[in-house]
Coordinates of N, CA, C and O in Angstrom, one line a residue:
M3 N -83.5 45.2 13.1 CA -82.1 45.6 13.0 C -81.8 45.6 11.5 O -82.0 44.6 10.7
Q4 N -81.2 46.6 11.0 CA -80.9 46.8 9.6 C -79.6 46.1 9.2 O -78.6 46.1 9.8
K5 N -79.7 45.3 8.1 CA -78.5 44.5 7.6 C -77.6 45.5 7.0 O -77.9 46.4 6.3
I6 N -76.2 45.2 7.2 CA -75.2 46.0 6.5 C -74.9 45.4 5.2 O -74.6 44.2 5.0
V7 N -75.1 46.2 4.2 CA -74.9 45.8 2.8 C -73.5 46.3 2.4 O -73.2 47.5 2.4
W8 N -72.6 45.3 2.1 CA -71.2 45.6 1.7 C -71.2 45.8 0.2 O -71.6 45.0 -0.6
P9 N -70.6 46.9 -0.2 CA -70.4 47.2 -1.6 C -69.5 46.1 -2.2 O -68.6 45.5 -1.5
T10 N -69.7 45.9 -3.4 CA -68.9 44.9 -4.1 C -67.4 45.1 -4.0 O -66.6 44.2 -3.9
F11 N -67.0 46.4 -4.1 CA -65.6 46.8 -4.0 C -65.0 46.3 -2.7 O -63.9 45.7 -2.7
W12 N -65.7 46.5 -1.6 CA -65.1 46.2 -0.3 C -65.1 44.7 -0.1 O -64.2 44.1 0.5
K13 N -66.1 44.0 -0.7 CA -66.1 42.5 -0.6 C -64.8 42.0 -1.3 O -64.2 41.1 -0.8
L14 N -64.6 42.5 -2.5 CA -63.4 42.0 -3.3 C -62.1 42.3 -2.5 O -61.2 41.5 -2.6
L15 N -62.1 43.5 -1.9 CA -60.9 43.9 -1.2 C -60.6 43.0 0.0 O -59.5 42.5 0.2
I16 N -61.6 42.7 0.7 CA -61.5 41.8 1.9 C -61.1 40.4 1.4 O -60.2 39.8 2.0
V17 N -61.7 39.9 0.4 CA -61.4 38.5 -0.1 C -59.9 38.5 -0.6 O -59.2 37.6 -0.3
T18 N -59.5 39.6 -1.3 CA -58.1 39.7 -1.7 C -57.1 39.7 -0.6 O -56.1 39.0 -0.6
L19 N -57.4 40.5 0.5 CA -56.6 40.5 1.6 C -56.4 39.2 2.3 O -55.4 38.7 2.7
V20 N -57.6 38.5 2.5 CA -57.6 37.2 3.2 C -56.8 36.2 2.4 O -56.0 35.5 2.9
C21 N -57.0 36.2 1.1 CA -56.2 35.3 0.2 C -54.7 35.6 0.3 O -53.9 34.7 0.3
S22 N -54.4 36.9 0.3 CA -53.0 37.3 0.4 C -52.3 36.8 1.7 O -51.2 36.3 1.7
I23 N -53.1 37.0 2.8 CA -52.6 36.6 4.1 C -52.4 35.1 4.1 O -51.4 34.5 4.6
L24 N -53.3 34.3 3.5 CA -53.2 32.8 3.5 C -52.0 32.4 2.6 O -51.3 31.5 3.0
V25 N -51.8 33.1 1.5 CA -50.7 32.7 0.6 C -49.4 33.0 1.4 O -48.4 32.3 1.3
L26 N -49.3 34.2 2.1 CA -48.1 34.6 2.8 C -47.8 33.6 3.9 O -46.7 33.2 4.1
L27 N -48.9 33.2 4.6 CA -48.7 32.2 5.7 C -48.2 30.8 5.1 O -47.3 30.2 5.7
L28 N -48.7 30.4 4.0 CA -48.3 29.2 3.3 C -46.9 29.3 2.9 O -46.1 28.3 3.0
M29 N -46.5 30.4 2.3 CA -45.1 30.6 1.9 C -44.1 30.5 3.1 O -43.0 29.9 3.0
L30 N -44.5 31.2 4.2 CA -43.7 31.2 5.4 C -43.5 29.8 5.9 O -42.4 29.3 6.3
R31 N -44.6 29.0 5.9 CA -44.6 27.6 6.4 C -43.7 26.8 5.5 O -42.9 26.0 6.0
T32 N -43.9 26.9 4.2 CA -43.1 26.1 3.2 C -41.6 26.5 3.4 O -40.7 25.6 3.4
N33 N -41.3 27.8 3.5 CA -39.9 28.2 3.7 C -39.3 27.6 5.0 O -38.1 27.2 5.0
G34 N -40.1 27.6 6.0 CA -39.6 27.1 7.3 C -39.3 25.6 7.2 O -38.2 25.1 7.7
I35 N -40.1 24.9 6.5 CA -39.9 23.4 6.3 C -38.7 23.2 5.5 O -37.8 22.3 5.8
S36 N -38.5 24.0 4.4 CA -37.3 23.9 3.5 C -36.1 24.1 4.3 O -35.1 23.4 4.1
K37 N -36.1 25.2 5.2 CA -34.9 25.5 5.9 C -34.5 24.3 6.9 O -33.4 23.9 7.1
T38 N -35.6 23.8 7.5 CA -35.4 22.7 8.4 C -34.8 21.5 7.7 O -33.9 20.8 8.2
T39 N -35.4 21.2 6.5 CA -34.9 20.0 5.7 C -33.4 20.2 5.3 O -32.6 19.3 5.4
N40 N -33.1 21.5 4.9 CA -31.7 21.8 4.4 C -30.8 21.7 5.6 O -29.6 21.2 5.5
S41 N -31.2 22.1 6.8 CA -30.4 22.1 8.0 C -30.1 20.6 8.4 O -29.0 20.3 8.7
Q42 N -31.2 19.8 8.3 CA -31.0 18.4 8.6 C -30.1 17.7 7.6 O -29.2 16.9 8.0
S43 N -30.3 18.1 6.3 CA -29.4 17.5 5.3 C -27.9 17.8 5.5 O -27.0 17.0 5.3
S44 N -27.7 19.1 5.9 CA -26.4 19.6 6.1 C -25.8 18.9 7.3 O -24.6 18.5 7.3
S45 N -26.6 18.7 8.3 CA -26.1 18.0 9.5 C -25.7 16.6 9.2 O -24.7 16.0 9.6
I46 N -26.6 15.9 8.4 CA -26.3 14.5 7.9 C -25.0 14.5 7.1 O -24.1 13.6 7.3
A47 N -24.9 15.5 6.2 CA -23.7 15.5 5.3 C -22.5 15.7 6.1 O -21.4 15.1 5.9
R48 N -22.6 16.7 7.1 CA -21.4 16.9 8.0 C -21.0 15.7 8.7 O -19.9 15.4 8.9
G49 N -22.1 15.0 9.2 CA -21.8 13.7 9.9 C -21.1 12.7 9.1 O -20.2 12.0 9.5
E50 N -21.6 12.6 7.8 CA -21.0 11.6 6.9 C -19.6 12.0 6.6 O -18.7 11.2 6.5
N51 N -19.4 13.3 6.3 CA -18.0 13.8 6.0 C -17.1 13.6 7.2 O -16.0 13.2 7.0
T52 N -17.6 13.8 8.4 CA -16.8 13.6 9.6 C -16.5 12.1 9.7 O -15.3 11.8 10.0
H53 N -17.5 11.3 9.5 CA -17.2 9.8 9.6 C -16.3 9.4 8.5 O -15.3 8.6 8.8
S54 N -16.5 9.9 7.3 CA -15.6 9.6 6.2 C -14.1 10.0 6.5 O -13.2 9.3 6.3
S55 N -14.0 11.3 7.0 CA -12.6 11.8 7.3 C -12.0 10.9 8.4 O -10.8 10.6 8.3
S56 N -12.9 10.6 9.4 CA -12.4 9.7 10.4 C -11.9 8.4 9.9 O -10.9 7.9 10.3
S57 N -12.7 7.8 9.0 CA -12.3 6.6 8.4 C -11.0 6.7 7.6 O -10.2 5.8 7.7
V58 N -10.8 7.8 6.9 CA -9.6 8.0 6.1 C -8.4 8.1 7.1 O -7.4 7.5 6.8
R59 N -8.6 8.9 8.1 CA -7.5 9.0 9.1 C -7.2 7.7 9.7 O -6.1 7.3 9.9
H60 N -8.3 6.9 10.0 CA -8.0 5.6 10.6 C -7.3 4.7 9.7 O -6.4 4.0 10.0
K61 N -7.7 4.7 8.4 CA -7.0 3.9 7.4 C -5.6 4.3 7.2 O -4.7 3.5 7.1
T62 N -5.4 5.6 7.2 CA -4.0 6.1 7.0 C -3.2 5.6 8.2 O -2.1 5.2 8.1
S63 N -3.8 5.7 9.4 CA -3.1 5.3 10.6 C -2.7 3.8 10.5 O -1.6 3.4 10.8
D64 N -3.7 3.0 10.1 CA -3.5 1.6 10.0 C -2.4 1.3 8.9 O -1.5 0.5 9.1
S65 N -2.5 2.1 7.8 CA -1.5 1.9 6.8 C -0.1 2.3 7.3 O 0.9 1.5 7.0
N66 N 0.0 3.4 8.0 CA 1.3 3.7 8.6 C 1.8 2.7 9.6 O 3.0 2.4 9.6
K67 N 0.9 2.1 10.3 CA 1.3 1.1 11.3 C 1.9 -0.1 10.6 O 2.8 -0.7 11.1
T68 N 1.3 -0.4 9.4 CA 1.8 -1.6 8.7 C 3.1 -1.3 8.0 O 4.0 -2.1 8.0
T69 N 3.2 -0.1 7.3 CA 4.4 0.1 6.5 C 5.5 1.0 7.0 O 6.6 0.9 6.6
T70 N 5.2 1.8 8.0 CA 6.2 2.6 8.6 C 7.2 1.8 9.4 O 6.8 1.0 10.3
K71 N 8.5 2.0 9.2 CA 9.5 1.3 9.9 C 10.4 2.3 10.6 O 10.4 3.4 10.3
P72 N 11.1 1.8 11.7 CA 11.9 2.7 12.5 C 12.8 3.5 11.7 O 12.9 4.7 11.9
N73 N 13.5 2.9 10.8 CA 14.4 3.6 9.8 C 14.7 2.6 8.8 O 14.1 1.5 8.7
N74 N 15.7 2.9 7.9 CA 16.0 2.0 6.8 C 17.1 1.0 7.1 O 17.5 0.3 6.2
T75 N 17.6 0.9 8.3 CA 18.7 0.1 8.7 C 18.2 -1.0 9.7 O 17.6 -0.6 10.7
Y76 N 18.6 -2.2 9.5 CA 18.1 -3.3 10.3 C 19.2 -4.3 10.6 O 20.1 -4.5 9.8
K77 N 19.0 -5.0 11.7 CA 20.0 -6.1 12.0 C 19.4 -7.4 11.6 O 18.2 -7.7 11.8
V78 N 20.2 -8.2 11.0 CA 19.8 -9.5 10.6 C 19.9 -10.5 11.8 O 21.0 -10.7 12.3
T79 N 18.8 -11.0 12.2 CA 18.8 -11.9 13.3 C 18.5 -13.4 13.0 O 18.5 -14.2 13.9
G80 N 18.2 -13.6 11.7 CA 18.0 -15.0 11.3 C 18.1 -15.2 9.8 O 17.8 -14.3 9.0
V81 N 18.5 -16.4 9.4 CA 18.5 -16.7 8.0 C 17.8 -18.1 7.8 O 18.2 -19.1 8.4
T82 N 16.7 -18.1 7.1 CA 15.8 -19.3 7.1 C 16.0 -20.1 5.8 O 15.7 -21.2 5.7
S83 N 16.6 -19.4 4.8 CA 17.0 -20.2 3.5 C 18.0 -19.3 2.8 O 18.4 -18.3 3.3
G84 N 18.3 -19.7 1.6 CA 19.3 -19.0 0.8 C 18.8 -17.7 0.3 O 19.6 -16.9 -0.3
D85 N 17.5 -17.3 0.4 CA 17.0 -16.0 0.0 C 16.0 -15.4 1.0 O 15.3 -14.5 0.6
K86 N 16.0 -15.9 2.2 CA 15.0 -15.4 3.2 C 15.8 -15.0 4.5 O 16.6 -15.8 5.0
L87 N 15.4 -13.8 5.1 CA 16.0 -13.3 6.3 C 15.0 -12.9 7.3 O 13.8 -12.6 6.9
R88 N 15.4 -12.8 8.5 CA 14.6 -12.1 9.5 C 15.4 -10.9 10.0 O 16.6 -11.0 10.4
I89 N 14.7 -9.7 10.0 CA 15.4 -8.5 10.4 C 14.7 -7.8 11.6 O 13.5 -8.0 11.8
T90 N 15.5 -7.1 12.4 CA 14.9 -6.4 13.5 C 15.4 -5.0 13.7 O 16.6 -4.7 13.2
N91 N 14.6 -4.1 14.3 CA 15.1 -2.8 14.7 C 14.3 -2.4 15.9 O 13.1 -2.1 15.8
G92 N 14.9 -2.4 17.1 CA 14.1 -2.2 18.3 C 13.0 -3.2 18.5 O 13.3 -4.4 18.5
N93 N 11.8 -2.8 18.6 CA 10.7 -3.7 18.7 C 10.1 -4.2 17.4 O 9.2 -5.1 17.4
Y94 N 10.6 -3.7 16.3 CA 10.2 -4.1 15.0 C 10.9 -5.3 14.5 O 12.2 -5.4 14.5
S95 N 10.2 -6.4 14.1 CA 10.8 -7.6 13.6 C 10.0 -8.1 12.4 O 8.8 -8.0 12.4
H96 N 10.7 -8.5 11.4 CA 10.0 -8.8 10.1 C 10.8 -9.8 9.3 O 12.0 -9.8 9.3
S97 N 10.1 -10.7 8.6 CA 10.7 -11.6 7.7 C 10.7 -11.1 6.2 O 9.6 -10.5 5.8
I98 N 11.7 -11.2 5.5 CA 11.8 -10.7 4.1 C 12.4 -11.7 3.2 O 13.1 -12.6 3.6
K99 N 12.1 -11.6 1.9 CA 12.7 -12.4 0.9 C 13.4 -11.5 -0.1 O 12.9 -10.5 -0.5
L100 N 14.6 -11.9 -0.5 CA 15.4 -11.1 -1.4 C 14.7 -11.0 -2.7 O 14.3 -12.0 -3.3
L101 N 14.5 -9.8 -3.2 CA 13.8 -9.5 -4.4 C 14.6 -10.0 -5.6 O 15.8 -9.8 -5.8
L102 N 13.9 -10.7 -6.5 CA 14.4 -11.1 -7.9 C 15.4 -12.2 -7.9 O 16.0 -12.5 -8.9
V103 N 15.5 -12.9 -6.8 CA 16.4 -14.1 -6.8 C 15.7 -15.3 -6.1 O 14.8 -15.1 -5.3
Q104 N 16.2 -16.5 -6.5 CA 15.6 -17.7 -5.9 C 16.7 -18.6 -5.5 O 17.6 -18.9 -6.3
A105 N 16.6 -19.1 -4.3 CA 17.5 -20.1 -3.8 C 17.0 -21.5 -4.1 O 15.8 -21.7 -4.2
P106 N 17.9 -22.5 -4.2 CA 17.5 -23.9 -4.4 C 16.8 -24.4 -3.2 O 17.1 -24.0 -2.0
T107 N 15.9 -25.4 -3.3 CA 15.2 -26.0 -2.2 C 15.5 -27.5 -2.2 O 14.9 -28.2 -1.3
T108 N 16.4 -28.0 -3.0 CA 16.7 -29.5 -3.0 C 18.3 -29.5 -2.9 O 18.8 -29.1 -1.8
K109 N 18.9 -30.0 -3.9 CA 20.4 -30.0 -3.7 C 20.9 -28.6 -3.8 O 20.4 -27.7 -4.4
F110 N 22.0 -28.4 -3.1 CA 22.7 -27.1 -2.9 C 21.9 -26.2 -1.9 O 22.2 -25.1 -1.7
K111 N 20.8 -26.7 -1.4 CA 20.0 -25.9 -0.5 C 20.8 -25.5 0.8 O 20.8 -24.3 1.1
A112 N 21.5 -26.4 1.4 CA 22.2 -26.1 2.6 C 23.4 -25.1 2.3 O 23.6 -24.2 3.1
E113 N 24.0 -25.3 1.2 CA 25.1 -24.5 0.8 C 24.7 -23.0 0.5 O 25.3 -22.1 0.9
S114 N 23.5 -22.9 -0.1 CA 23.0 -21.6 -0.4 C 22.6 -20.9 0.9 O 22.9 -19.7 1.0
K115 N 22.0 -21.6 1.8 CA 21.6 -21.0 3.1 C 22.8 -20.6 3.9 O 22.9 -19.5 4.5
R116 N 23.8 -21.4 3.9 CA 25.1 -21.1 4.6 C 25.8 -19.9 4.0 O 26.3 -19.1 4.8
A117 N 25.7 -19.8 2.7 CA 26.4 -18.6 2.1 C 25.7 -17.3 2.5 O 26.4 -16.3 2.8
L118 N 24.4 -17.3 2.6 CA 23.7 -16.1 3.0 C 23.9 -15.8 4.5 O 24.2 -14.7 4.9
D119 N 23.9 -16.9 5.2 CA 24.1 -16.7 6.7 C 25.5 -16.1 7.0 O 25.7 -15.2 7.8
K120 N 26.5 -16.6 6.3 CA 27.9 -16.2 6.4 C 28.0 -14.7 6.0 O 28.8 -13.9 6.7
L121 N 27.2 -14.3 5.0 CA 27.3 -12.9 4.5 C 26.7 -11.9 5.4 O 27.2 -10.8 5.6
V122 N 25.5 -12.2 6.0 CA 24.7 -11.2 6.6 C 24.3 -11.4 8.1 O 23.9 -10.5 8.7
M123 N 24.5 -12.6 8.6 CA 24.0 -12.9 9.9 C 24.7 -12.0 11.0 O 25.9 -11.8 11.0
G124 N 23.8 -11.2 11.7 CA 24.3 -10.3 12.8 C 24.7 -9.0 12.2 O 25.1 -8.1 13.0
Q125 N 24.7 -8.8 10.9 CA 25.1 -7.5 10.3 C 23.9 -6.5 10.2 O 22.8 -6.9 10.3
Q126 N 24.3 -5.3 10.0 CA 23.3 -4.2 9.8 C 23.1 -4.1 8.3 O 24.1 -3.9 7.5
V127 N 21.9 -4.2 7.8 CA 21.6 -4.1 6.4 C 20.6 -3.0 6.1 O 19.9 -2.5 7.0
T128 N 20.7 -2.5 4.9 CA 19.8 -1.4 4.4 C 18.8 -2.0 3.4 O 19.3 -2.7 2.5
L129 N 17.6 -1.6 3.4 CA 16.6 -2.1 2.5 C 16.2 -1.0 1.5 O 16.2 0.2 1.8
Q130 N 15.9 -1.4 0.2 CA 15.5 -0.5 -0.8 C 14.4 -1.2 -1.6 O 14.4 -2.4 -1.8
Y131 N 13.3 -0.4 -1.9 CA 12.2 -1.0 -2.6 C 11.9 -0.4 -4.0 O 12.2 0.8 -4.2
D132 N 11.4 -1.2 -4.9 CA 11.0 -0.6 -6.2 C 9.6 0.0 -5.9 O 9.0 -0.2 -4.9
A133 N 9.2 0.9 -6.8 CA 7.9 1.6 -6.7 C 6.8 0.5 -6.6 O 6.7 -0.5 -7.4
N134 N 5.9 0.7 -5.6 CA 4.7 -0.2 -5.4 C 5.1 -1.7 -5.0 O 4.3 -2.6 -5.2
A135 N 6.4 -1.8 -4.6 CA 6.8 -3.2 -4.3 C 6.3 -3.7 -3.0 O 6.0 -2.9 -2.1
D136 N 6.1 -5.0 -2.8 CA 5.7 -5.6 -1.6 C 6.8 -5.3 -0.5 O 8.0 -5.5 -0.8
E137 N 6.4 -5.0 0.7 CA 7.4 -4.7 1.7 C 8.2 -5.9 2.1 O 9.2 -5.8 2.8
N138 N 7.7 -7.1 1.7 CA 8.4 -8.3 2.0 C 9.5 -8.7 1.0 O 10.2 -9.7 1.1
L139 N 9.6 -7.9 -0.1 CA 10.5 -8.1 -1.2 C 11.4 -6.9 -1.5 O 11.2 -6.3 -2.5
P140 N 12.4 -6.7 -0.7 CA 13.3 -5.6 -0.9 C 14.6 -6.0 -1.6 O 15.0 -7.2 -1.7
Y141 N 15.3 -5.0 -2.1 CA 16.7 -5.1 -2.4 C 17.4 -4.9 -1.0 O 17.0 -4.1 -0.2
V142 N 18.4 -5.7 -0.8 CA 19.1 -5.7 0.5 C 20.6 -5.3 0.3 O 21.3 -5.9 -0.5
Y143 N 21.0 -4.3 1.0 CA 22.4 -3.8 0.9 C 23.2 -4.1 2.2 O 22.7 -3.9 3.3
L144 N 24.4 -4.5 2.0 CA 25.4 -4.6 3.2 C 26.6 -3.8 2.8 O 27.3 -4.1 1.8
N145 N 26.9 -2.8 3.6 CA 28.0 -1.9 3.3 C 28.0 -1.3 1.8 O 29.0 -1.4 1.1
H146 N 26.8 -0.9 1.4 CA 26.5 -0.4 0.1 C 26.7 -1.3 -1.0 O 26.7 -1.0 -2.2
E147 N 26.8 -2.6 -0.7 CA 26.9 -3.7 -1.7 C 25.6 -4.4 -1.8 O 25.0 -4.8 -0.7
L148 N 25.0 -4.6 -3.0 CA 23.7 -5.3 -3.1 C 23.9 -6.8 -2.9 O 24.7 -7.5 -3.6
I149 N 23.2 -7.3 -1.9 CA 23.4 -8.7 -1.5 C 23.0 -9.7 -2.6 O 23.6 -10.7 -2.9
Q150 N 21.9 -9.3 -3.3 CA 21.5 -10.2 -4.4 C 22.6 -10.4 -5.5 O 22.8 -11.5 -5.9
T151 N 23.3 -9.3 -5.8 CA 24.4 -9.4 -6.8 C 25.5 -10.3 -6.2 O 26.0 -11.1 -7.0
K152 N 25.8 -10.1 -5.0 CA 26.9 -10.9 -4.4 C 26.6 -12.4 -4.4 O 27.4 -13.2 -4.8
L153 N 25.3 -12.8 -4.1 CA 24.9 -14.2 -4.1 C 24.9 -14.7 -5.5 O 25.3 -15.9 -5.7
L154 N 24.5 -13.9 -6.5 CA 24.5 -14.4 -7.9 C 25.9 -14.6 -8.4 O 26.2 -15.5 -9.1
E155 N 26.8 -13.7 -8.0 CA 28.2 -13.9 -8.4 C 28.8 -15.2 -7.9 O 29.6 -15.8 -8.5
Q156 N 28.4 -15.6 -6.7 CA 28.9 -16.8 -6.1 C 28.1 -18.1 -6.5 O 28.5 -19.2 -6.2
G157 N 27.1 -17.9 -7.3 CA 26.3 -19.0 -7.8 C 25.4 -19.6 -6.7 O 25.0 -20.8 -6.8
D158 N 25.1 -18.9 -5.7 CA 24.3 -19.4 -4.5 C 22.8 -19.3 -4.8 O 22.0 -19.9 -4.2
V159 N 22.4 -18.4 -5.8 CA 21.0 -18.2 -6.1 C 20.9 -18.0 -7.6 O 22.0 -17.8 -8.3
I160 N 19.7 -17.9 -8.2 CA 19.5 -17.5 -9.6 C 18.5 -16.4 -9.7 O 17.7 -16.2 -8.8
L161 N 18.6 -15.7 -10.8 CA 17.6 -14.6 -11.1 C 16.2 -15.3 -11.3 O 16.1 -16.3 -11.9
K162 N 15.2 -14.6 -10.7 CA 13.8 -15.2 -10.9 C 12.9 -14.0 -10.9 O 12.8 -13.2 -9.9
G163 N 12.0 -13.9 -11.9 CA 11.0 -12.8 -12.0 C 11.6 -11.5 -12.4 O 10.9 -10.5 -12.3
A164 N 12.8 -11.5 -12.9 CA 13.4 -10.2 -13.3 C 13.2 -10.0 -14.8 O 13.0 -10.9 -15.6
N165 N 13.2 -8.7 -15.2 CA 13.1 -8.4 -16.6 C 14.0 -7.1 -16.8 O 14.5 -6.6 -15.9
T166 N 14.2 -6.8 -18.1 CA 15.2 -5.7 -18.4 C 14.8 -4.4 -17.9 O 15.6 -3.4 -17.9
T167 N 13.5 -4.2 -17.4 CA 13.1 -2.9 -16.9 C 13.5 -2.7 -15.4 O 13.3 -1.7 -14.8
E168 N 13.8 -3.8 -14.7 CA 14.2 -3.8 -13.3 C 15.4 -2.9 -13.1 O 16.3 -2.8 -13.9
K169 N 15.3 -2.2 -11.9 CA 16.4 -1.2 -11.6 C 17.8 -1.8 -11.7 O 18.7 -1.2 -12.2
H170 N 18.0 -3.0 -11.1 CA 19.3 -3.6 -11.0 C 19.5 -4.7 -11.9 O 20.4 -5.6 -11.7
Y171 N 18.7 -4.8 -13.0 CA 18.7 -6.0 -13.8 C 20.1 -6.3 -14.4 O 20.6 -7.4 -14.3
Q172 N 20.6 -5.3 -15.1 CA 21.9 -5.5 -15.8 C 23.0 -5.9 -14.9 O 23.8 -6.9 -15.2
E173 N 23.1 -5.3 -13.7 CA 24.1 -5.7 -12.7 C 23.9 -7.1 -12.3 O 24.9 -7.9 -12.2
M174 N 22.7 -7.5 -12.0 CA 22.4 -8.8 -11.5 C 22.6 -9.9 -12.6 O 23.1 -11.0 -12.4
R175 N 22.2 -9.5 -13.8 CA 22.3 -10.5 -14.9 C 23.8 -10.7 -15.2 O 24.2 -11.9 -15.4
S176 N 24.6 -9.7 -15.2 CA 26.0 -9.9 -15.4 C 26.7 -10.8 -14.4 O 27.5 -11.6 -14.6
A177 N 26.2 -10.6 -13.1 CA 26.8 -11.4 -12.0 C 26.4 -12.9 -12.2 O 27.2 -13.8 -12.0
Q178 N 25.2 -13.2 -12.6 CA 24.8 -14.5 -12.8 C 25.5 -15.2 -14.0 O 25.9 -16.3 -14.0
D179 N 25.6 -14.4 -15.1 CA 26.3 -14.9 -16.3 C 27.8 -15.3 -16.0 O 28.3 -16.3 -16.5
A180 N 28.4 -14.5 -15.1 CA 29.8 -14.8 -14.7 C 29.9 -16.1 -13.9 O 30.7 -16.9 -14.1
A181 N 28.9 -16.3 -13.0 CA 28.8 -17.5 -12.2 C 28.6 -18.7 -13.1 O 29.2 -19.8 -12.9
E182 N 27.7 -18.6 -14.0 CA 27.4 -19.7 -14.9 C 28.6 -20.0 -15.8 O 28.9 -21.2 -16.0
K183 N 29.3 -19.0 -16.2 CA 30.5 -19.3 -17.1 C 31.6 -20.0 -16.3 O 32.2 -20.9 -16.8
D184 N 31.7 -19.7 -15.0 CA 32.7 -20.3 -14.2 C 32.2 -21.5 -13.4 O 32.9 -22.1 -12.6
T185 N 30.9 -21.9 -13.7 CA 30.3 -23.1 -13.1 C 30.4 -23.1 -11.6 O 30.8 -24.1 -11.0
K186 N 30.0 -21.9 -11.0 CA 30.0 -21.8 -9.6 C 28.7 -22.2 -9.0 O 27.6 -22.0 -9.6
G187 N 28.7 -22.7 -7.8 CA 27.5 -23.0 -7.0 C 26.5 -23.9 -7.8 O 26.8 -25.0 -8.2
V188 N 25.3 -23.4 -7.9 CA 24.2 -24.2 -8.5 C 24.6 -24.5 -10.0 O 24.0 -25.5 -10.6
W189 N 25.5 -23.7 -10.6 CA 25.8 -24.0 -12.0 C 26.8 -25.1 -12.1 O 27.1 -25.5 -13.3
S190 N 27.3 -25.6 -11.0 CA 28.2 -26.7 -11.1 C 27.5 -28.1 -11.3 O 28.2 -29.1 -11.6
Y191 N 26.2 -28.1 -11.2 CA 25.4 -29.3 -11.4 C 24.8 -29.2 -12.8 O 23.9 -28.3 -13.1
A192 N 25.2 -30.0 -13.7 CA 24.8 -30.0 -15.1 C 23.2 -30.2 -15.2 O 22.7 -31.2 -14.6
G193 N 22.6 -29.3 -15.8 CA 21.1 -29.4 -16.0 C 20.3 -29.0 -14.8 O 19.1 -29.1 -14.9
F194 N 20.9 -28.6 -13.7 CA 20.2 -28.3 -12.5 C 19.3 -27.0 -12.7 O 18.2 -26.9 -12.2
V195 N 19.9 -26.0 -13.5 CA 19.2 -24.8 -13.7 C 18.8 -24.7 -15.2 O 19.5 -25.0 -16.1
N196 N 17.5 -24.4 -15.4 CA 17.0 -24.2 -16.8 C 16.3 -22.9 -16.9 O 16.2 -22.1 -15.9
E197 N 15.6 -22.7 -18.0 CA 15.0 -21.4 -18.3 C 13.8 -21.1 -17.3 O 13.4 -20.0 -17.2
N198 N 13.3 -22.2 -16.7 CA 12.2 -22.0 -15.8 C 12.6 -22.0 -14.3 O 11.7 -21.8 -13.4
G199 N 13.8 -22.1 -14.1 CA 14.3 -22.2 -12.7 C 15.2 -23.4 -12.4 O 16.0 -23.8 -13.3
Y200 N 14.9 -24.0 -11.3 CA 15.6 -25.3 -10.9 C 14.9 -26.5 -11.5 O 13.6 -26.6 -11.3
S201 N 15.6 -27.4 -12.0 CA 14.9 -28.6 -12.7 C 14.2 -29.5 -11.7 O 13.2 -30.1 -12.1
D202 N 14.7 -29.6 -10.5 CA 14.0 -30.5 -9.5 C 13.5 -29.8 -8.3 O 13.4 -30.3 -7.2
N203 N 13.2 -28.4 -8.4 CA 12.6 -27.7 -7.3 C 11.1 -28.0 -7.2 O 10.5 -28.2 -8.2

């Protein structure tokens, strides 16, 4: 049987074709793996984004649950001290402290509490907050009158933690100065109030 002798040209052509086919197959395989990887990465990313979005919605929901109130008007159902109230609206019930004022906790304590009780107990009050303020520390209004100012005028509380940048500072400061001048309430006790608050609190 006579052997077939392949010319060099045909040998080179066949080798080139085989190599081309192998390279093409390798490229297709690599491309397929890349697509699969990208698809998996996209799926993971979508999953993470979905989870992240879900978490944000959940946090927002929790935040709304904490801070959203029925409306801005509440009934005062309790007075626990000269600067603390309990308010309700439907099923919502919450304890608050009057912003920027402090009631005495030793002498004149009962009188301070009684003054606030007489002023707001059973009444409908409106709350107002400074930017980024704690929801437990509002300004409280009764018939459009600021409760803090009224108590300061009567000498039932003193300014505490206020500075000149506060929204109602000047109004409240003037009320306290008038009470001090007329020695009303806590100002009737010599030396009871000093620059740091109450002397024996």
